PDB file of C-alpha atoms in Angstrom:
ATOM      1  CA  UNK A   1      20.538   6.109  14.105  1.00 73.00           C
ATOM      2  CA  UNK A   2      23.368   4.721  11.930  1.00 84.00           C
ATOM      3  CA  UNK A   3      22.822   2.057   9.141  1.00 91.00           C
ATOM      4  CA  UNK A   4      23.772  -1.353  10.242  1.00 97.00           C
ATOM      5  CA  UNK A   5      27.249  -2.117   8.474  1.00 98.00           C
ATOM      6  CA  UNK A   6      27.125  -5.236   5.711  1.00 98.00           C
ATOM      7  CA  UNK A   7      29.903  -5.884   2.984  1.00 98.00           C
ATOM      8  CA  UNK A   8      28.930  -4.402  -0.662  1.00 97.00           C
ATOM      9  CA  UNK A   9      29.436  -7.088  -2.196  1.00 98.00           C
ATOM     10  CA  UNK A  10      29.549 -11.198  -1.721  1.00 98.00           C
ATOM     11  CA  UNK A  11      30.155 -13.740  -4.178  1.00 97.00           C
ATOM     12  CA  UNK A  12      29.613 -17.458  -4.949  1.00 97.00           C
ATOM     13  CA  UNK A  13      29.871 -20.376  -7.723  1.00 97.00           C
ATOM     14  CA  UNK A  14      26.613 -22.363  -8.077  1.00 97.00           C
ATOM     15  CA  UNK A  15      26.658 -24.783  -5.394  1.00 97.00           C
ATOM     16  CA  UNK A  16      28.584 -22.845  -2.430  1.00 97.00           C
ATOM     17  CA  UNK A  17      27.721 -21.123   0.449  1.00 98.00           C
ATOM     18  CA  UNK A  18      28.255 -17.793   1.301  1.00 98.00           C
ATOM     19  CA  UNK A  19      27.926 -15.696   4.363  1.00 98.00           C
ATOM     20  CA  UNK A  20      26.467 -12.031   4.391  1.00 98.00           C
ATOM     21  CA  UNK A  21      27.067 -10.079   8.193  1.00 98.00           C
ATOM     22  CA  UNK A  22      25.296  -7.677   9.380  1.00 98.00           C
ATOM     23  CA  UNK A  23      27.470  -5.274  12.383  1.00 98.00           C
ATOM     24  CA  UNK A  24      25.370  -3.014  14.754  1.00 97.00           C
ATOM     25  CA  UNK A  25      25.705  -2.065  18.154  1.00 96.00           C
ATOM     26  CA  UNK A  26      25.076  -3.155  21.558  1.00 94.00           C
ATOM     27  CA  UNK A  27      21.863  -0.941  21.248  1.00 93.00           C
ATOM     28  CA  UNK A  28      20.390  -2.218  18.615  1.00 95.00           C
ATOM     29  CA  UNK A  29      21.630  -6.211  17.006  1.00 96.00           C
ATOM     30  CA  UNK A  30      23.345  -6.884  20.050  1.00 96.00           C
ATOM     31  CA  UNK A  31      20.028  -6.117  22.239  1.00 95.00           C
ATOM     32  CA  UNK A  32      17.778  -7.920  20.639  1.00 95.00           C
ATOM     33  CA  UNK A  33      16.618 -10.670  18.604  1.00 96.00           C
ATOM     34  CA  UNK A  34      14.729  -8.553  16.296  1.00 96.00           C
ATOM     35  CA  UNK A  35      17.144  -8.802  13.134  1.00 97.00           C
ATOM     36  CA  UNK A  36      15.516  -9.515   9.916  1.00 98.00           C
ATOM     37  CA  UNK A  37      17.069 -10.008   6.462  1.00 98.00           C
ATOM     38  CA  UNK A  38      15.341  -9.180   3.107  1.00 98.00           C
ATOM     39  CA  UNK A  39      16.198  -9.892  -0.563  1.00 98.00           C
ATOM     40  CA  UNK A  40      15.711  -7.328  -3.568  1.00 98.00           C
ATOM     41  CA  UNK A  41      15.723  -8.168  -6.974  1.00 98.00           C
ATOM     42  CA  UNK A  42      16.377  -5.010  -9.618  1.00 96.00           C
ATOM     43  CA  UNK A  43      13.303  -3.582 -10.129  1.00 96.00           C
ATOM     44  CA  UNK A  44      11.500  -5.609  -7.187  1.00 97.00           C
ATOM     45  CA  UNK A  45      10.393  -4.548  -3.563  1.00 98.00           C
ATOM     46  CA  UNK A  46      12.040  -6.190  -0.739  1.00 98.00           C
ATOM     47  CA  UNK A  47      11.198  -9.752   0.032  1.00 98.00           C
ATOM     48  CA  UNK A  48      11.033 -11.002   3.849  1.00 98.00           C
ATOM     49  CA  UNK A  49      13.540 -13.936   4.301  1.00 98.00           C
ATOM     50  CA  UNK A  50      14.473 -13.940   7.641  1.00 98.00           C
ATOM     51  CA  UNK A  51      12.680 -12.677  10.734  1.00 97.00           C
ATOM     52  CA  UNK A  52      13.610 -12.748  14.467  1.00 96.00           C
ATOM     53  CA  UNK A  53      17.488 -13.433  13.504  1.00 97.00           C
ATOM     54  CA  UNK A  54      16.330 -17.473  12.554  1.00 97.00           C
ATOM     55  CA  UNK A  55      12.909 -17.744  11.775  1.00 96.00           C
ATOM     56  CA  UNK A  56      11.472 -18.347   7.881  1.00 97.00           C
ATOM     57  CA  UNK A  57       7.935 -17.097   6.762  1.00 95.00           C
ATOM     58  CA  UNK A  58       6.224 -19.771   4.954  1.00 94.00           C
ATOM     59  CA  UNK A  59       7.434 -20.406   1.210  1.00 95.00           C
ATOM     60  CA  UNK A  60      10.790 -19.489   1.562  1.00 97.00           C
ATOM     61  CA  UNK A  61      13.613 -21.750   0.894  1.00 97.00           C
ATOM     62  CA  UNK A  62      15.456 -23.816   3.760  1.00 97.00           C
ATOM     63  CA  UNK A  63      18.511 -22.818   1.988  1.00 98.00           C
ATOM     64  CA  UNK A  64      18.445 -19.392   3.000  1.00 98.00           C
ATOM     65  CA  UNK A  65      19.540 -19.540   7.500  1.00 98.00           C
ATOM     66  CA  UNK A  66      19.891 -16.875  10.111  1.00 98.00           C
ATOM     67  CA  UNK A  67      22.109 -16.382  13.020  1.00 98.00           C
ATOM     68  CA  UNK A  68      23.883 -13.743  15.379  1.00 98.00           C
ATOM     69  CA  UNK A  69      26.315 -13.752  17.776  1.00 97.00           C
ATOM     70  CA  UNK A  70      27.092 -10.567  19.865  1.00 97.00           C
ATOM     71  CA  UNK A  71      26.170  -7.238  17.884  1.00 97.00           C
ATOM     72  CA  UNK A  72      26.817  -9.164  14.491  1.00 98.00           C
ATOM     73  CA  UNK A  73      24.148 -10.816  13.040  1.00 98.00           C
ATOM     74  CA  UNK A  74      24.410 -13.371   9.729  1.00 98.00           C
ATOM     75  CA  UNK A  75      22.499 -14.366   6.619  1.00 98.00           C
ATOM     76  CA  UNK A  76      23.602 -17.886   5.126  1.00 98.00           C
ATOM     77  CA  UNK A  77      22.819 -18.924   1.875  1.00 98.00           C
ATOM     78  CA  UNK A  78      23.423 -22.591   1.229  1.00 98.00           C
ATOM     79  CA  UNK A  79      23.526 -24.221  -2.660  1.00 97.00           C
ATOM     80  CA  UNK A  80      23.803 -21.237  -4.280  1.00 98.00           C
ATOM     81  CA  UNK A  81      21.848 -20.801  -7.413  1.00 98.00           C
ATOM     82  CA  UNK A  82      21.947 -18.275 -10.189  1.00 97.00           C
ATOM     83  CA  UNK A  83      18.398 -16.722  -9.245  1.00 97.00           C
ATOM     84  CA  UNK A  84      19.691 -15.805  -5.607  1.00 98.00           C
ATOM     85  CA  UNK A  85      21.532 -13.267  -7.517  1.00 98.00           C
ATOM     86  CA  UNK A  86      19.886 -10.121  -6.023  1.00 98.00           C
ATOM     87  CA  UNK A  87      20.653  -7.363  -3.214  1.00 98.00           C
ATOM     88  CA  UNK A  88      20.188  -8.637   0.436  1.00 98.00           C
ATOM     89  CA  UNK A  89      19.458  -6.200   3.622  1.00 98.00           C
ATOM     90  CA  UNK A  90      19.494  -6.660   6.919  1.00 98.00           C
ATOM     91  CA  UNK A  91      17.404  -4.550   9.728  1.00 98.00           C
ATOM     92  CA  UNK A  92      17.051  -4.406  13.300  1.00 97.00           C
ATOM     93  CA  UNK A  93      14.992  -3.309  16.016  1.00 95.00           C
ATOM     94  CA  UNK A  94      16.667  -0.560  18.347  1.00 93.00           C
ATOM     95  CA  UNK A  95      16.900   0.536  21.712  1.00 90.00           C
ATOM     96  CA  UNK A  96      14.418   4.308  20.183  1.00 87.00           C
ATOM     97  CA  UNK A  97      12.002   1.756  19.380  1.00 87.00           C
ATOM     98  CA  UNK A  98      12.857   2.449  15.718  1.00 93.00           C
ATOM     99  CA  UNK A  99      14.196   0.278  12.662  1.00 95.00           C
ATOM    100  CA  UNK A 100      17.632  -0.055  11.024  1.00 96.00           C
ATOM    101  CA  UNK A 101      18.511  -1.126   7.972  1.00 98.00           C
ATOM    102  CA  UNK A 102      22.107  -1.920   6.994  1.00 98.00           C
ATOM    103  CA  UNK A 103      23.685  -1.012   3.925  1.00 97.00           C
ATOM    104  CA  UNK A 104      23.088  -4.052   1.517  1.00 98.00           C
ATOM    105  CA  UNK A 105      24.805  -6.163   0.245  1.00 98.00           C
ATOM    106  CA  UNK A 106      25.212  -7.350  -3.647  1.00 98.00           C
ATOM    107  CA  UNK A 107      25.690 -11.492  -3.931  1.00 98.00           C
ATOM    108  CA  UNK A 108      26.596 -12.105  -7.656  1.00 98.00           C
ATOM    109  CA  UNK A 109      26.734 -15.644  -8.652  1.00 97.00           C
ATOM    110  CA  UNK A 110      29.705 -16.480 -10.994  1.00 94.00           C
TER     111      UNK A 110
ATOM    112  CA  UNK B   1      -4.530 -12.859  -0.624  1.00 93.00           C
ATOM    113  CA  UNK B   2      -2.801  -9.878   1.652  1.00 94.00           C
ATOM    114  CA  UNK B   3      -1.867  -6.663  -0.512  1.00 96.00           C
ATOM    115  CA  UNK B   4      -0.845  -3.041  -0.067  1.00 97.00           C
ATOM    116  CA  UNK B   5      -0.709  -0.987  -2.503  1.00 97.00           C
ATOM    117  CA  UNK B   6       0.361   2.653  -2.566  1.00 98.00           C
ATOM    118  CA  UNK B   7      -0.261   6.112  -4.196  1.00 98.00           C
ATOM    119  CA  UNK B   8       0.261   9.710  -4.089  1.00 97.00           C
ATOM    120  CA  UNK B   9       3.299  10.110  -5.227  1.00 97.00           C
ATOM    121  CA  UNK B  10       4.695  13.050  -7.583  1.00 97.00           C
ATOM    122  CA  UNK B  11       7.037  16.040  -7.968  1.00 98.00           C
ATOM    123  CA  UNK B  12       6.428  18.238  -5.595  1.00 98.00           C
ATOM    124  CA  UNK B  13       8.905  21.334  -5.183  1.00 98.00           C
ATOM    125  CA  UNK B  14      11.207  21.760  -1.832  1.00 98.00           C
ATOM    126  CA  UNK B  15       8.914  22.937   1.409  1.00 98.00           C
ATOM    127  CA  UNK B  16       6.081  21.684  -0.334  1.00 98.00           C
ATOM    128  CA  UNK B  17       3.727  18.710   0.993  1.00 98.00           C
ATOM    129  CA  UNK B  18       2.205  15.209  -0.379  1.00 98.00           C
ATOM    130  CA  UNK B  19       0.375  12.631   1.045  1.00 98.00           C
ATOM    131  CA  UNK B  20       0.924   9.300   0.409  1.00 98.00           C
ATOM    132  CA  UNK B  21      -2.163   6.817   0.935  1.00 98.00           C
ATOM    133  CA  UNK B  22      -1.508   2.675   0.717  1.00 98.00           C
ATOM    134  CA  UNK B  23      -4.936   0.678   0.629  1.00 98.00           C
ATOM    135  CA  UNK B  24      -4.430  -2.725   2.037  1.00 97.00           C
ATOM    136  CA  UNK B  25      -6.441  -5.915   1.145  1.00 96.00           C
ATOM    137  CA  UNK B  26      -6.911  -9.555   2.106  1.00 95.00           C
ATOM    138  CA  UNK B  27      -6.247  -8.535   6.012  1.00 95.00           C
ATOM    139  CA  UNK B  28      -7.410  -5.816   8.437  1.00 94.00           C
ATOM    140  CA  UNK B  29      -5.282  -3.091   8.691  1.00 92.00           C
ATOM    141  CA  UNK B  30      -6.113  -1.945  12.173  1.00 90.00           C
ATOM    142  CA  UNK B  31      -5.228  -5.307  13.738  1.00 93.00           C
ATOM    143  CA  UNK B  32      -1.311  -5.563  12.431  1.00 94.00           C
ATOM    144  CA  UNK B  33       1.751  -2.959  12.795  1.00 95.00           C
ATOM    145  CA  UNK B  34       2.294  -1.172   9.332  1.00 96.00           C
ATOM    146  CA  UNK B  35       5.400   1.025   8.127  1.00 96.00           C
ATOM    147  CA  UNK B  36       7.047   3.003   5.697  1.00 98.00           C
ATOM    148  CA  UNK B  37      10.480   2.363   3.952  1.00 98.00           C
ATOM    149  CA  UNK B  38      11.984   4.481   1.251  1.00 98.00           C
ATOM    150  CA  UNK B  39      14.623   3.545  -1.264  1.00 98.00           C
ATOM    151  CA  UNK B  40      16.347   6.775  -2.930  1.00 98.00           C
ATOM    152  CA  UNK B  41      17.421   6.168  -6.834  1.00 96.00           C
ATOM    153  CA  UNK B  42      20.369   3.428  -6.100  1.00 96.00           C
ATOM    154  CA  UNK B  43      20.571   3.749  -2.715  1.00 97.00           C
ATOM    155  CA  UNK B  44      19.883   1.019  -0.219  1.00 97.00           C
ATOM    156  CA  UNK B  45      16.364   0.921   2.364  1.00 98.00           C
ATOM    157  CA  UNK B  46      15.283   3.231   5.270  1.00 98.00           C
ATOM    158  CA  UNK B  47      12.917   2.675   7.382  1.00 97.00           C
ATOM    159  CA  UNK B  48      10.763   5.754   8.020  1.00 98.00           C
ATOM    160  CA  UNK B  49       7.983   5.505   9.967  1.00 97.00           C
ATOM    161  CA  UNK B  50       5.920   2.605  11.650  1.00 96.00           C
ATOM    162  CA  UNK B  51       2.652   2.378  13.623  1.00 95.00           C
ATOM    163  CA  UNK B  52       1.260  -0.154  15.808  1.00 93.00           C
ATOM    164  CA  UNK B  53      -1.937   0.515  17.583  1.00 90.00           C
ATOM    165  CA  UNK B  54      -1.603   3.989  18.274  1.00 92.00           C
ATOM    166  CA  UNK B  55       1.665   4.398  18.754  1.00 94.00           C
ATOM    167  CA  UNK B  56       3.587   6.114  16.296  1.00 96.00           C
ATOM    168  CA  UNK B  57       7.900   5.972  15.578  1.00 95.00           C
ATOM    169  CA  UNK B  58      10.037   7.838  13.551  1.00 97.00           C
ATOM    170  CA  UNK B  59      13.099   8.187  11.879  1.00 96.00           C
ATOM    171  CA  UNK B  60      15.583  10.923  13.074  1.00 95.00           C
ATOM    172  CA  UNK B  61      15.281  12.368   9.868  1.00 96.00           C
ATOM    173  CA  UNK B  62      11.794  12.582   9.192  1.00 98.00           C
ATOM    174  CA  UNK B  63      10.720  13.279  12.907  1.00 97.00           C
ATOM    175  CA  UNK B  64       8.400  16.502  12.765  1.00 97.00           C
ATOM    176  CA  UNK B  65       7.615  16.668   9.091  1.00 98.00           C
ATOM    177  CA  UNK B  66       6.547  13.272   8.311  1.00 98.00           C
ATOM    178  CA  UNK B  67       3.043  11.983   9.973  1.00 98.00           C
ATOM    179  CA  UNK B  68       2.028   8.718   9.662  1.00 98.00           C
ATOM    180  CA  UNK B  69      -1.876   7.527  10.141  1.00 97.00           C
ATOM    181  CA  UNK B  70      -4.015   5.189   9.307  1.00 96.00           C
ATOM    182  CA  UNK B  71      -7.987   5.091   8.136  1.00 96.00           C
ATOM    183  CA  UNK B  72      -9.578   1.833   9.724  1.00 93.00           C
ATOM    184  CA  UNK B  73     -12.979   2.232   7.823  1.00 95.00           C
ATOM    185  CA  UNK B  74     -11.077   2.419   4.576  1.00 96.00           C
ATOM    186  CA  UNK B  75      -8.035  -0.104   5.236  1.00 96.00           C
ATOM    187  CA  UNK B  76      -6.019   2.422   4.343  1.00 97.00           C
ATOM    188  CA  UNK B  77      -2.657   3.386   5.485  1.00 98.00           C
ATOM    189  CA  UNK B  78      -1.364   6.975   5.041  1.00 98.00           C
ATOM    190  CA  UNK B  79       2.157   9.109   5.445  1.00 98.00           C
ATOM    191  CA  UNK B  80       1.462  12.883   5.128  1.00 98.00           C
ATOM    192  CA  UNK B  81       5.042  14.651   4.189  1.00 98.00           C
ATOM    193  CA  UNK B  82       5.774  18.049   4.902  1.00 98.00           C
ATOM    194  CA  UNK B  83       8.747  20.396   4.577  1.00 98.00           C
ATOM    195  CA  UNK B  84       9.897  18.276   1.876  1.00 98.00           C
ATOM    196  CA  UNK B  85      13.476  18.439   0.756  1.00 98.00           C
ATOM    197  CA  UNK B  86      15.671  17.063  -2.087  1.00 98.00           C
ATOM    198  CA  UNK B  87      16.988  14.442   0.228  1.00 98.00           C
ATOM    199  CA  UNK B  88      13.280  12.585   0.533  1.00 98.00           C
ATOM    200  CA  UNK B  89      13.109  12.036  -3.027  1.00 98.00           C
ATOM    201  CA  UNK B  90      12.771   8.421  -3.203  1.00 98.00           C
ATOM    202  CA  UNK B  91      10.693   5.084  -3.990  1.00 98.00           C
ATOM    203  CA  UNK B  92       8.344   4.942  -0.788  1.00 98.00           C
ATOM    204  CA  UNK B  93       6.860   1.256   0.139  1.00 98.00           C
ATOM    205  CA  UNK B  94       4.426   0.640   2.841  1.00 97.00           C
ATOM    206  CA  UNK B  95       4.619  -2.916   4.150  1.00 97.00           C
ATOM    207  CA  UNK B  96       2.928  -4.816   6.637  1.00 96.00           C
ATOM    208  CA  UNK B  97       4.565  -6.534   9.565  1.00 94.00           C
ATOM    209  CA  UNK B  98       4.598 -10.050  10.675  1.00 91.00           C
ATOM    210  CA  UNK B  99       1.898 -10.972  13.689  1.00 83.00           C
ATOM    211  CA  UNK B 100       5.201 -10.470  16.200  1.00 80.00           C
ATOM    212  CA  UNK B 101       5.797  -6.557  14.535  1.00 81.00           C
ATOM    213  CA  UNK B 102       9.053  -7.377  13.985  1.00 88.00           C
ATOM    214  CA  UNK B 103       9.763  -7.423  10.451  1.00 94.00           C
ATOM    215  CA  UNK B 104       8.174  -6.592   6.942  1.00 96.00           C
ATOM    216  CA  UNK B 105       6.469  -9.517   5.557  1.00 94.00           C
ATOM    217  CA  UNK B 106       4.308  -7.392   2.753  1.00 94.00           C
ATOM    218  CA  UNK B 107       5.514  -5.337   0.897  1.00 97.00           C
ATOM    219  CA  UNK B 108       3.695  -2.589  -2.088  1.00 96.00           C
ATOM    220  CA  UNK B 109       5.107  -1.847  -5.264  1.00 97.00           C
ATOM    221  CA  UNK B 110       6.192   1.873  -4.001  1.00 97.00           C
ATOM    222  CA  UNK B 111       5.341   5.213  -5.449  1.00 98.00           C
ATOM    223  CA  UNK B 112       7.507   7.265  -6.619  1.00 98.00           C
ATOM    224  CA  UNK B 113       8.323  10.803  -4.550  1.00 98.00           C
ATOM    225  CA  UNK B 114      10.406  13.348  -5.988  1.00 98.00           C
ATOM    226  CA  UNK B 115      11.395  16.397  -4.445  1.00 98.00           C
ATOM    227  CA  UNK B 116      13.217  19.384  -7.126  1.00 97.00           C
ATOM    228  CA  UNK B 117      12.579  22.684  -8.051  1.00 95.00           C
TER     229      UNK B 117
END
């Protein structure tokens, strides 16, 4: 199963938005609506953001939005602050009834 | 308050085995899907291994060597690793999923698995 293909790197001024994708394959992104996006702080485990490509677990910010279109999901943040400065994953459910995660991406906020 | 937290970790040398144990608290373990993710030094995730009821799923690359359990009269979630090589040292977490299984809402600290001779 290959990772899930996200940009190294995104960045931001305090304020913006920025957009981190997320590119899998008809078997995995594209199938279902089973993406998830997570957020890693040096040092940290993972933190859920993002479940079921849209959906928010209680507590986290509104700021932070899901979509997906086709096989390419997408993790939004909105009013970018200087603690969002961190290492965001996305993962999927696939088609072998596995997980994927993609690459990561590092959003540094200038 | 839900928690897992893991242990077992260690050097262990290549072919050798170790079994990783992750005691959960504040739910019931039997009752939610649970995995495995590993993070090698400054590398990104990979999901390993999952388990929900008694079904079991693994990665290609731990598929045969890696068994994942669980202890309901302990809360206690468990990976045993064998045939260990270099390429599974890493910082394992055990997480639980969200009521749907479909992501990792809860996730451990991680132990620490290294694999050299």
């Amino acid at each position: 199963q290959s990772a899930l293909t996200q940009p190294a790197s995104v960045s931001g001024s305090p304020g913006q938005s920025i957009t981190i994708s997320c590119t899998g394959t008809s078997s995995d992104v594209g199938a279902y609506n089973y993406v998830s996006w997570y957020q890693q702080h040096p040092g940290k485990a993972p933190k859920l953001l993002i479940y079921d490509v849209t959906n928010r677990p209680s507590g986290v910010s509104n700021r932070f939005s899901g979509s997906k279109s086709g096989n390419t999901a997408s993790l939004t943040i909105s009013g970018l602050r200087a603690e969002d400065e961190a290492d965001y994953y996305c993962s999927s459910f696939t088609a072998s009834n596995t997980r994927v995660f993609g690459g990561g991406t590092k959003v540094t906020v200038l | 308050e839900v928690q897992v937290l893991e242990s077992g970790g260690g050097l262990v040398q290549p072919g050798g085995s170790l079994r990783l144990s992750c005691a959960a608290s504040g739910f019931t373990l039997s009752t939610y899907a649970m995995g495995w993710v590993r993070q090698a030094p400054g590398k990104g995730l990979e999901w390993v291994s999952g388990i929900n009821g008694p079904t079991t799923y693994y990665a290609d690359s731990v598929k045969g060597r890696f068994t994942i359990s669980r202890d309901n009269s302990k809360n206690t979630l468990f990976l045993q690793m064998n045939s260990l090589r270099v390429e599974d040292t890493a910082l394992y977490y055990c997480a639980k999923y969200v009521t749907e299984g479909t992501a990792l809402e809860s996730w451990g600290q991680g132990t620490l698995v290294t694999v050299s001779s």
